[in-house]
Short mmCIF file of C-alpha atoms in Angstrom, two decimals:
data_model
loop_
_atom_site.label_atom_id
_atom_site.label_comp_id
_atom_site.label_asym_id
_atom_site.label_seq_id
_atom_site.Cartn_x
_atom_site.Cartn_y
_atom_site.Cartn_z
CA MET A 1 11.50 9.99 27.78
CA ALA A 2 12.27 8.72 24.31
CA ASP A 3 10.44 5.77 22.77
CA GLU A 4 12.33 2.63 23.62
CA PRO A 5 12.68 -0.09 20.96
CA VAL A 6 10.04 -2.76 21.49
CA ASP A 7 10.27 -6.42 20.48
CA VAL A 8 7.38 -6.77 18.02
CA THR A 9 7.19 -10.56 18.45
CA LYS A 10 6.15 -10.17 22.12
CA LEU A 11 3.24 -7.80 21.43
CA THR A 12 -0.33 -9.10 21.55
CA ASP A 13 -2.73 -8.75 18.63
CA GLU A 14 -4.50 -5.82 20.34
CA GLU A 15 -1.22 -3.95 20.84
CA LEU A 16 -0.23 -4.53 17.21
CA ALA A 17 -3.59 -3.22 16.03
CA ALA A 18 -3.21 -0.17 18.30
CA ARG A 19 0.26 0.57 16.86
CA LYS A 20 -1.05 0.27 13.31
CA LYS A 21 -4.03 2.52 14.11
CA LYS A 22 -1.78 5.11 15.73
CA ARG A 23 -1.15 6.66 12.31
CA THR A 24 -4.41 7.30 10.51
CA PHE A 25 -4.36 8.30 6.87
CA LYS A 26 -6.92 9.31 4.29
CA LYS A 27 -8.87 6.23 3.21
CA PHE A 28 -7.92 5.03 -0.28
CA TYR A 29 -10.56 4.29 -2.91
CA TYR A 30 -9.98 2.85 -6.40
CA ARG A 31 -12.89 3.77 -8.67
CA GLY A 32 -15.23 4.07 -5.68
CA VAL A 33 -14.19 0.81 -3.99
CA ASP A 34 -12.45 0.76 -0.61
CA LEU A 35 -9.00 -0.87 -0.36
CA ASP A 36 -10.23 -3.61 2.00
CA GLN A 37 -13.02 -4.49 -0.45
CA LEU A 38 -10.50 -4.48 -3.34
CA LEU A 39 -8.47 -7.14 -1.56
CA ASP A 40 -11.60 -9.28 -1.12
CA LEU A 41 -12.67 -9.05 -4.79
CA SER A 42 -12.25 -12.07 -7.04
CA HIS A 43 -9.82 -11.83 -9.94
CA ALA A 44 -12.65 -11.47 -12.49
CA GLU A 45 -14.36 -8.68 -10.52
CA LEU A 46 -11.09 -6.79 -10.17
CA VAL A 47 -10.29 -7.06 -13.88
CA GLU A 48 -13.68 -5.49 -14.72
CA MET A 49 -12.66 -2.35 -12.80
CA LEU A 50 -9.32 -1.88 -14.59
CA PRO A 51 -8.82 0.14 -17.81
CA SER A 52 -9.42 -1.55 -21.18
CA GLY A 53 -5.78 -2.16 -22.13
CA ILE A 54 -5.12 -3.93 -18.86
CA ARG A 55 -8.42 -5.87 -19.09
CA ARG A 56 -7.30 -7.13 -22.49
CA ARG A 57 -3.93 -8.13 -21.05
CA PHE A 58 -5.59 -10.22 -18.33
CA GLN A 59 -7.99 -11.82 -20.85
CA ARG A 60 -4.98 -12.99 -22.81
CA GLY A 61 -3.55 -14.46 -19.60
CA LEU A 62 -0.60 -13.87 -17.30
CA THR A 63 2.66 -15.60 -18.20
CA ARG A 64 4.54 -17.95 -15.94
CA LYS A 65 7.05 -15.18 -15.12
CA HIS A 66 4.31 -12.89 -13.83
CA SER A 67 2.79 -15.66 -11.70
CA THR A 68 6.22 -16.46 -10.26
CA LEU A 69 6.74 -12.81 -9.29
CA LEU A 70 3.36 -12.79 -7.48
CA LYS A 71 4.29 -16.00 -5.62
CA LYS A 72 7.65 -14.50 -4.54
CA LEU A 73 5.94 -11.31 -3.32
CA ARG A 74 3.39 -13.34 -1.32
CA LYS A 75 6.18 -15.41 0.24
CA ALA A 76 8.23 -12.31 1.16
CA LYS A 77 5.16 -10.70 2.76
CA LYS A 78 4.40 -13.85 4.73
CA GLU A 79 7.97 -14.13 6.04
CA ALA A 80 8.12 -10.49 7.18
CA SER A 81 7.13 -9.81 10.78
CA PRO A 82 4.26 -7.41 11.51
CA LEU A 83 5.06 -3.67 11.18
CA GLU A 84 8.12 -4.55 9.08
CA LYS A 85 8.68 -4.13 5.35
CA PRO A 86 9.12 -7.36 3.37
CA LYS A 87 12.38 -8.31 1.67
CA GLN A 88 12.99 -6.68 -1.73
CA ILE A 89 12.22 -8.89 -4.74
CA ASN A 90 14.17 -7.95 -7.88
CA THR A 91 12.51 -8.28 -11.29
CA HIS A 92 13.00 -7.42 -14.93
CA LEU A 93 9.21 -7.48 -15.48
CA ARG A 94 8.59 -3.80 -16.15
CA ASN A 95 5.30 -4.76 -17.82
CA MET A 96 3.83 -6.30 -14.65
CA ILE A 97 0.59 -4.61 -13.61
CA VAL A 98 0.27 -3.56 -9.96
CA LEU A 99 -2.52 -5.53 -8.26
CA PRO A 100 -4.09 -4.93 -4.82
CA GLU A 101 -2.41 -8.03 -3.34
CA MET A 102 1.00 -6.49 -4.13
CA ILE A 103 0.42 -3.44 -1.88
CA GLY A 104 3.06 -3.09 0.83
CA SER A 105 5.62 -5.16 -1.08
CA VAL A 106 9.08 -3.87 -1.99
CA VAL A 107 10.13 -4.55 -5.58
CA GLY A 108 13.43 -3.85 -7.31
CA VAL A 109 12.47 -2.89 -10.89
CA TYR A 110 15.26 -3.15 -13.45
CA SER A 111 15.88 0.09 -15.36
CA GLY A 112 18.34 -1.42 -17.83
CA ARG A 113 21.27 -0.55 -15.58
CA VAL A 114 20.26 -0.95 -11.93
CA PHE A 115 17.35 -2.24 -9.84
CA ASN A 116 15.38 0.77 -8.56
CA THR A 117 13.62 0.10 -5.25
CA VAL A 118 9.87 0.67 -5.46
CA GLU A 119 7.57 0.31 -2.45
CA ILE A 120 4.12 -0.49 -3.81
CA ARG A 121 1.37 1.82 -2.52
CA PRO A 122 -2.40 1.75 -3.17
CA GLU A 123 -2.20 4.67 -5.65
CA MET A 124 -0.16 2.45 -7.99
CA ILE A 125 -2.98 -0.06 -8.67
CA GLY A 126 -3.54 -0.50 -12.40
CA HIS A 127 -0.16 0.94 -13.41
CA TYR A 128 2.88 -0.89 -14.77
CA LEU A 129 5.97 -1.42 -12.58
CA GLY A 130 8.11 0.17 -15.32
CA GLU A 131 6.37 3.50 -14.77
CA PHE A 132 8.09 3.79 -11.38
CA SER A 133 11.62 2.99 -12.58
CA ILE A 134 12.88 5.52 -15.12
CA SER A 135 15.07 3.91 -17.79
CA TYR A 136 16.75 7.04 -19.17
CA LYS A 137 18.46 10.15 -17.89
CA PRO A 138 16.25 13.18 -18.62
CA THR A 139 17.95 15.82 -20.78
CA LEU A 140 18.77 19.22 -19.38
CA HIS A 141 17.95 21.56 -22.25
CA GLY A 142 19.34 25.05 -22.49
CA ARG A 143 22.73 24.44 -20.95
CA PRO A 144 25.57 25.91 -23.03
CA GLY A 145 28.15 23.47 -24.27
CA MET A 146 31.23 23.54 -26.44
CA GLY A 147 30.47 25.30 -29.71
CA ALA A 148 27.00 26.40 -28.59
CA THR A 149 27.88 30.10 -28.69
CA HIS A 150 30.90 32.25 -29.20
CA ALA A 151 31.05 32.93 -25.46
CA ALA A 152 31.11 29.20 -24.71
CA LYS A 153 34.83 29.18 -25.43
CA PHE A 154 35.37 30.87 -22.08
CA ILE A 155 33.34 28.32 -20.05
CA PRO A 156 35.80 26.12 -18.17
CA LEU A 157 35.52 22.41 -18.80
CA LYS A 158 35.06 20.31 -15.66
#
């Protein structure tokens, strides 16, 4: 018997919790603090745990753009049904720092050409969104090209 699709809206809270617990993973800690406790921390307590460059950034304040992105992510999470990924929110803010409240969200980070889909996971806390959306095509060194060697004349051009 294969698993039949189940309407998530009709499940009770206990059944939802059982489905979520069905897959157990290694517990995540950020600098010795459990993920559940990270979500409960105040903004000031969280900033103390982050690296110095990011602490300085928060001391100088978040801009209106960054606050708007956080509001959109909260709204998308709230509108998504349980056990379902929220709607993707596109952004150009590659310098946005990943915070614990953003975990589970789906963000489209602009690479300069396209929006790369990034699902935010706990391991990303304290990093910039731009780190997960590469903005250049890595070079492939060592490939022969036209004029590279004498033998390159015989390599067919595609």
